[in-house]
Amino acid sequence: MVAVTKLSTQEVWALLDKVPDPEIPVISVVDLGVIRDVQWNGNTLNVTITPTYSGCPAMSVIALDIKTELAKNGLENVHLKTQIAPAWTTDWLSAKGRAKLEEYGIAPPQVSGGPQRCPNCKSAHVKKISQFGSTPCKAQWQCVDCLEPFDYFKCI
Amino acid sequence: MSALFEFLLRQGDNTLVLGHRTSEWCGTAPALEEDIALANTALDLIGQTQLWLGYAAQVEDKGRSANDLAFLRDVYDFKNVLMLETPNHDFGRTIMRQFLFDAFQVHWLTALTDSKDSHISEIAIKSVKEAKYHLERSRDTVIALGDGTEKSNVIMQSALEYLWPYAREIMSDDAVDEEIASLEIAPLPSTIHESWLQIVEPTMRDACLKIPDSNFVHNGGKTGLRHTEHLGHMLATMQVLQRSYPGVTW
Ligand SMILES: [Zn+2]
């Protein structure tokens, strides 16, 4: 019998917070809110993830990155479970994640359905270019004052 | 074939066939923003397909996967409505087809969130969020083009006339729908017709388009009885890899 040093679930959450979102690398998969649960079941670590958009191609990359990061820390026996209910919502983005998004140039989601301000010059004078953007989770907007086009993280 | 399995195939085949058709625009749309929007819409639809056909495969319980159902069935096993397999033709017809479908789908998925089958309700809660912003875009675009130039109006009017006889197959009921409704898994599709019209009529008015008088409805897609010749051509492209190299993975 080889003794397995078990990390606490809190330590696992901290490790997962180092895994970047493959499409928006400034935020972690924890910031994104896709990690729903971390539980030990005997010597197996169960990690529950929820997809952002049902067809999001980043999900398989996220799953691989999570396994890789955990394996680097000696956690080989990891079971990833995908769960669709409750459905992912932008409300699950962490406050840290929202601040990092804006710093990176992506306007964070707002309940009003549009960006609060331009991430570049902070003007509230913005207009929508397209409902869809560079990834399924984003729309294209533009600042009317500084003219900067920017991504807006859609609110769902 | 159980009514539940058949019902799930209908949901999944609708999103699969429209998703594939929409993906045909990838790289060739009239503007970059539209190219991105079409590709993202296709992606959402294919994602929803994985949920529907994944559950269908589980209900069937014969060891088939969502992929097997998508890539290894032939034309007459497909249960999508005919409108969704019609060729893209042009951007106007593509966006009109999307709108006529979205206007149904938003109300339909909303109704399915109350399904007695908790897995169906979960899929509906996830998918309806996406259907809502699909509708927002397709409705705005139909209005912009219908109420655009003389030429864009003609194109949109002809798109509406072409698609109208197909549009309401999705709201026709049959024995499968009756059984599903009696189990409280889903309402009868015909019950969505009124709310569908409440989206379609004002949109066509704003778009300066005239809804055709005809009540004729092409049937045969959702039962699999009589698909158009277009579906076979579409599947030949969509399934070519699995047909040429059975079981191939990468
Ligand atoms: Zn600005």
Tab-separated table of C-alpha atoms in Angstrom, chain A residues 34-151:
chain	number	residue	atom	x	y	z
A	34	VAL	CA	-17.322	26.423	-14.144
A	35	ILE	CA	-15.944	24.454	-11.180
A	36	ARG	CA	-19.020	23.540	-9.151
A	37	ASP	CA	-17.735	21.018	-6.668
A	38	VAL	CA	-14.604	19.293	-5.390
A	39	GLN	CA	-15.056	16.157	-3.285
A	40	TRP	CA	-12.954	13.229	-2.198
A	41	ASN	CA	-14.525	9.833	-2.651
A	42	GLY	CA	-12.043	7.453	-1.029
A	43	ASN	CA	-8.848	8.021	-2.995
A	44	THR	CA	-10.635	9.462	-6.015
A	45	LEU	CA	-10.967	13.197	-6.420
A	46	ASN	CA	-14.294	14.136	-7.979
A	47	VAL	CA	-14.384	17.504	-9.725
A	48	THR	CA	-17.715	18.711	-11.083
A	49	ILE	CA	-17.673	21.168	-13.974
A	50	THR	CA	-20.530	22.963	-15.717
A	51	PRO	CA	-20.219	24.111	-19.353
A	52	THR	CA	-20.634	27.829	-20.064
A	53	TYR	CA	-22.330	27.523	-23.460
A	54	SER	CA	-23.556	24.099	-24.511
A	55	GLY	CA	-21.332	24.025	-27.589
A	56	CYS	CA	-18.324	25.763	-26.046
A	57	PRO	CA	-15.263	24.107	-27.630
A	58	ALA	CA	-13.105	25.298	-24.727
A	59	MET	CA	-14.714	22.798	-22.366
A	60	SER	CA	-12.613	19.839	-23.510
A	61	VAL	CA	-9.458	21.967	-23.217
A	62	ILE	CA	-10.537	23.068	-19.742
A	63	ALA	CA	-11.036	19.426	-18.726
A	64	LEU	CA	-7.568	18.514	-20.019
A	65	ASP	CA	-5.908	21.519	-18.335
A	66	ILE	CA	-7.529	20.658	-15.016
A	67	LYS	CA	-6.288	17.059	-15.186
A	68	THR	CA	-2.802	18.233	-16.151
A	69	GLU	CA	-2.553	20.781	-13.321
A	70	LEU	CA	-3.774	18.265	-10.742
A	71	ALA	CA	-1.437	15.547	-12.090
A	72	LYS	CA	1.527	17.942	-11.724
A	73	ASN	CA	0.636	18.067	-8.048
A	74	GLY	CA	0.485	14.328	-7.664
A	75	LEU	CA	-3.256	13.955	-8.087
A	76	GLU	CA	-3.641	11.228	-10.699
A	77	ASN	CA	-6.885	9.649	-9.639
A	78	VAL	CA	-9.230	12.406	-10.759
A	79	HIS	CA	-12.755	11.947	-11.993
A	80	LEU	CA	-14.240	14.878	-13.932
A	81	LYS	CA	-17.986	15.007	-14.002
A	82	THR	CA	-19.935	17.334	-16.304
A	83	GLN	CA	-23.159	18.684	-14.917
A	84	ILE	CA	-25.623	20.886	-16.844
A	85	ALA	CA	-28.065	21.690	-14.038
A	86	PRO	CA	-28.219	24.238	-12.563
A	87	ALA	CA	-27.226	25.920	-15.820
A	88	TRP	CA	-24.106	28.079	-15.778
A	89	THR	CA	-24.784	31.763	-15.456
A	90	THR	CA	-22.543	34.817	-15.643
A	91	ASP	CA	-23.554	35.476	-12.011
A	92	TRP	CA	-21.000	32.819	-11.129
A	93	LEU	CA	-18.073	34.903	-12.355
A	94	SER	CA	-16.024	35.891	-9.316
A	95	ALA	CA	-15.535	39.557	-8.355
A	96	LYS	CA	-11.806	39.030	-8.913
A	97	GLY	CA	-12.603	37.586	-12.347
A	98	ARG	CA	-14.809	40.542	-13.286
A	99	ALA	CA	-12.129	43.059	-12.336
A	100	LYS	CA	-9.483	41.122	-14.285
A	101	LEU	CA	-11.725	40.954	-17.342
A	102	GLU	CA	-12.106	44.720	-17.449
A	103	GLU	CA	-8.393	45.255	-16.917
A	104	TYR	CA	-7.772	42.908	-19.871
A	105	GLY	CA	-10.140	44.934	-22.082
A	106	ILE	CA	-13.286	42.800	-21.854
A	107	ALA	CA	-16.336	44.491	-20.350
A	108	PRO	CA	-17.793	42.235	-17.625
A	109	PRO	CA	-21.442	41.079	-17.902
A	110	GLN	CA	-24.218	43.314	-16.573
A	111	VAL	CA	-27.799	42.411	-15.741
A	112	SER	CA	-28.913	45.322	-17.954
A	113	GLY	CA	-27.716	43.265	-20.939
A	114	GLY	CA	-24.979	45.626	-22.117
A	115	PRO	CA	-21.609	46.851	-20.860
A	116	GLN	CA	-21.590	49.483	-18.143
A	117	ARG	CA	-18.624	51.321	-19.646
A	118	CYS	CA	-15.766	51.157	-22.110
A	119	PRO	CA	-12.928	49.088	-20.603
A	120	ASN	CA	-10.430	51.433	-22.253
A	121	CYS	CA	-11.536	55.005	-21.344
A	122	LYS	CA	-14.414	54.125	-18.947
A	123	SER	CA	-16.945	56.155	-20.939
A	124	ALA	CA	-20.533	54.986	-20.582
A	125	HIS	CA	-21.167	56.024	-24.177
A	126	VAL	CA	-21.031	52.660	-25.940
A	127	LYS	CA	-22.839	50.927	-28.820
A	128	LYS	CA	-23.383	47.332	-29.886
A	129	ILE	CA	-21.738	46.132	-33.102
A	130	SER	CA	-22.834	42.496	-32.986
A	131	GLN	CA	-24.606	40.083	-30.664
A	132	PHE	CA	-21.733	37.635	-31.264
A	133	GLY	CA	-18.015	38.014	-30.723
A	134	SER	CA	-14.733	36.144	-30.860
A	135	THR	CA	-16.053	33.325	-28.652
A	136	PRO	CA	-19.601	32.076	-27.879
A	137	CYS	CA	-19.603	33.965	-24.567
A	138	LYS	CA	-18.891	37.403	-26.011
A	139	ALA	CA	-20.539	40.167	-28.033
A	140	GLN	CA	-18.836	42.992	-29.929
A	141	TRP	CA	-19.298	46.550	-28.731
A	142	GLN	CA	-17.619	49.837	-29.469
A	143	CYS	CA	-16.888	52.955	-27.443
A	144	VAL	CA	-18.431	56.035	-29.050
A	145	ASP	CA	-15.942	58.353	-27.313
A	146	CYS	CA	-12.539	56.713	-27.733
A	147	LEU	CA	-13.799	54.573	-30.671
A	148	GLU	CA	-12.161	51.452	-29.246
A	149	PRO	CA	-13.978	48.263	-30.295
A	150	PHE	CA	-14.138	45.817	-27.402
A	151	ASP	CA	-15.521	42.458	-26.330
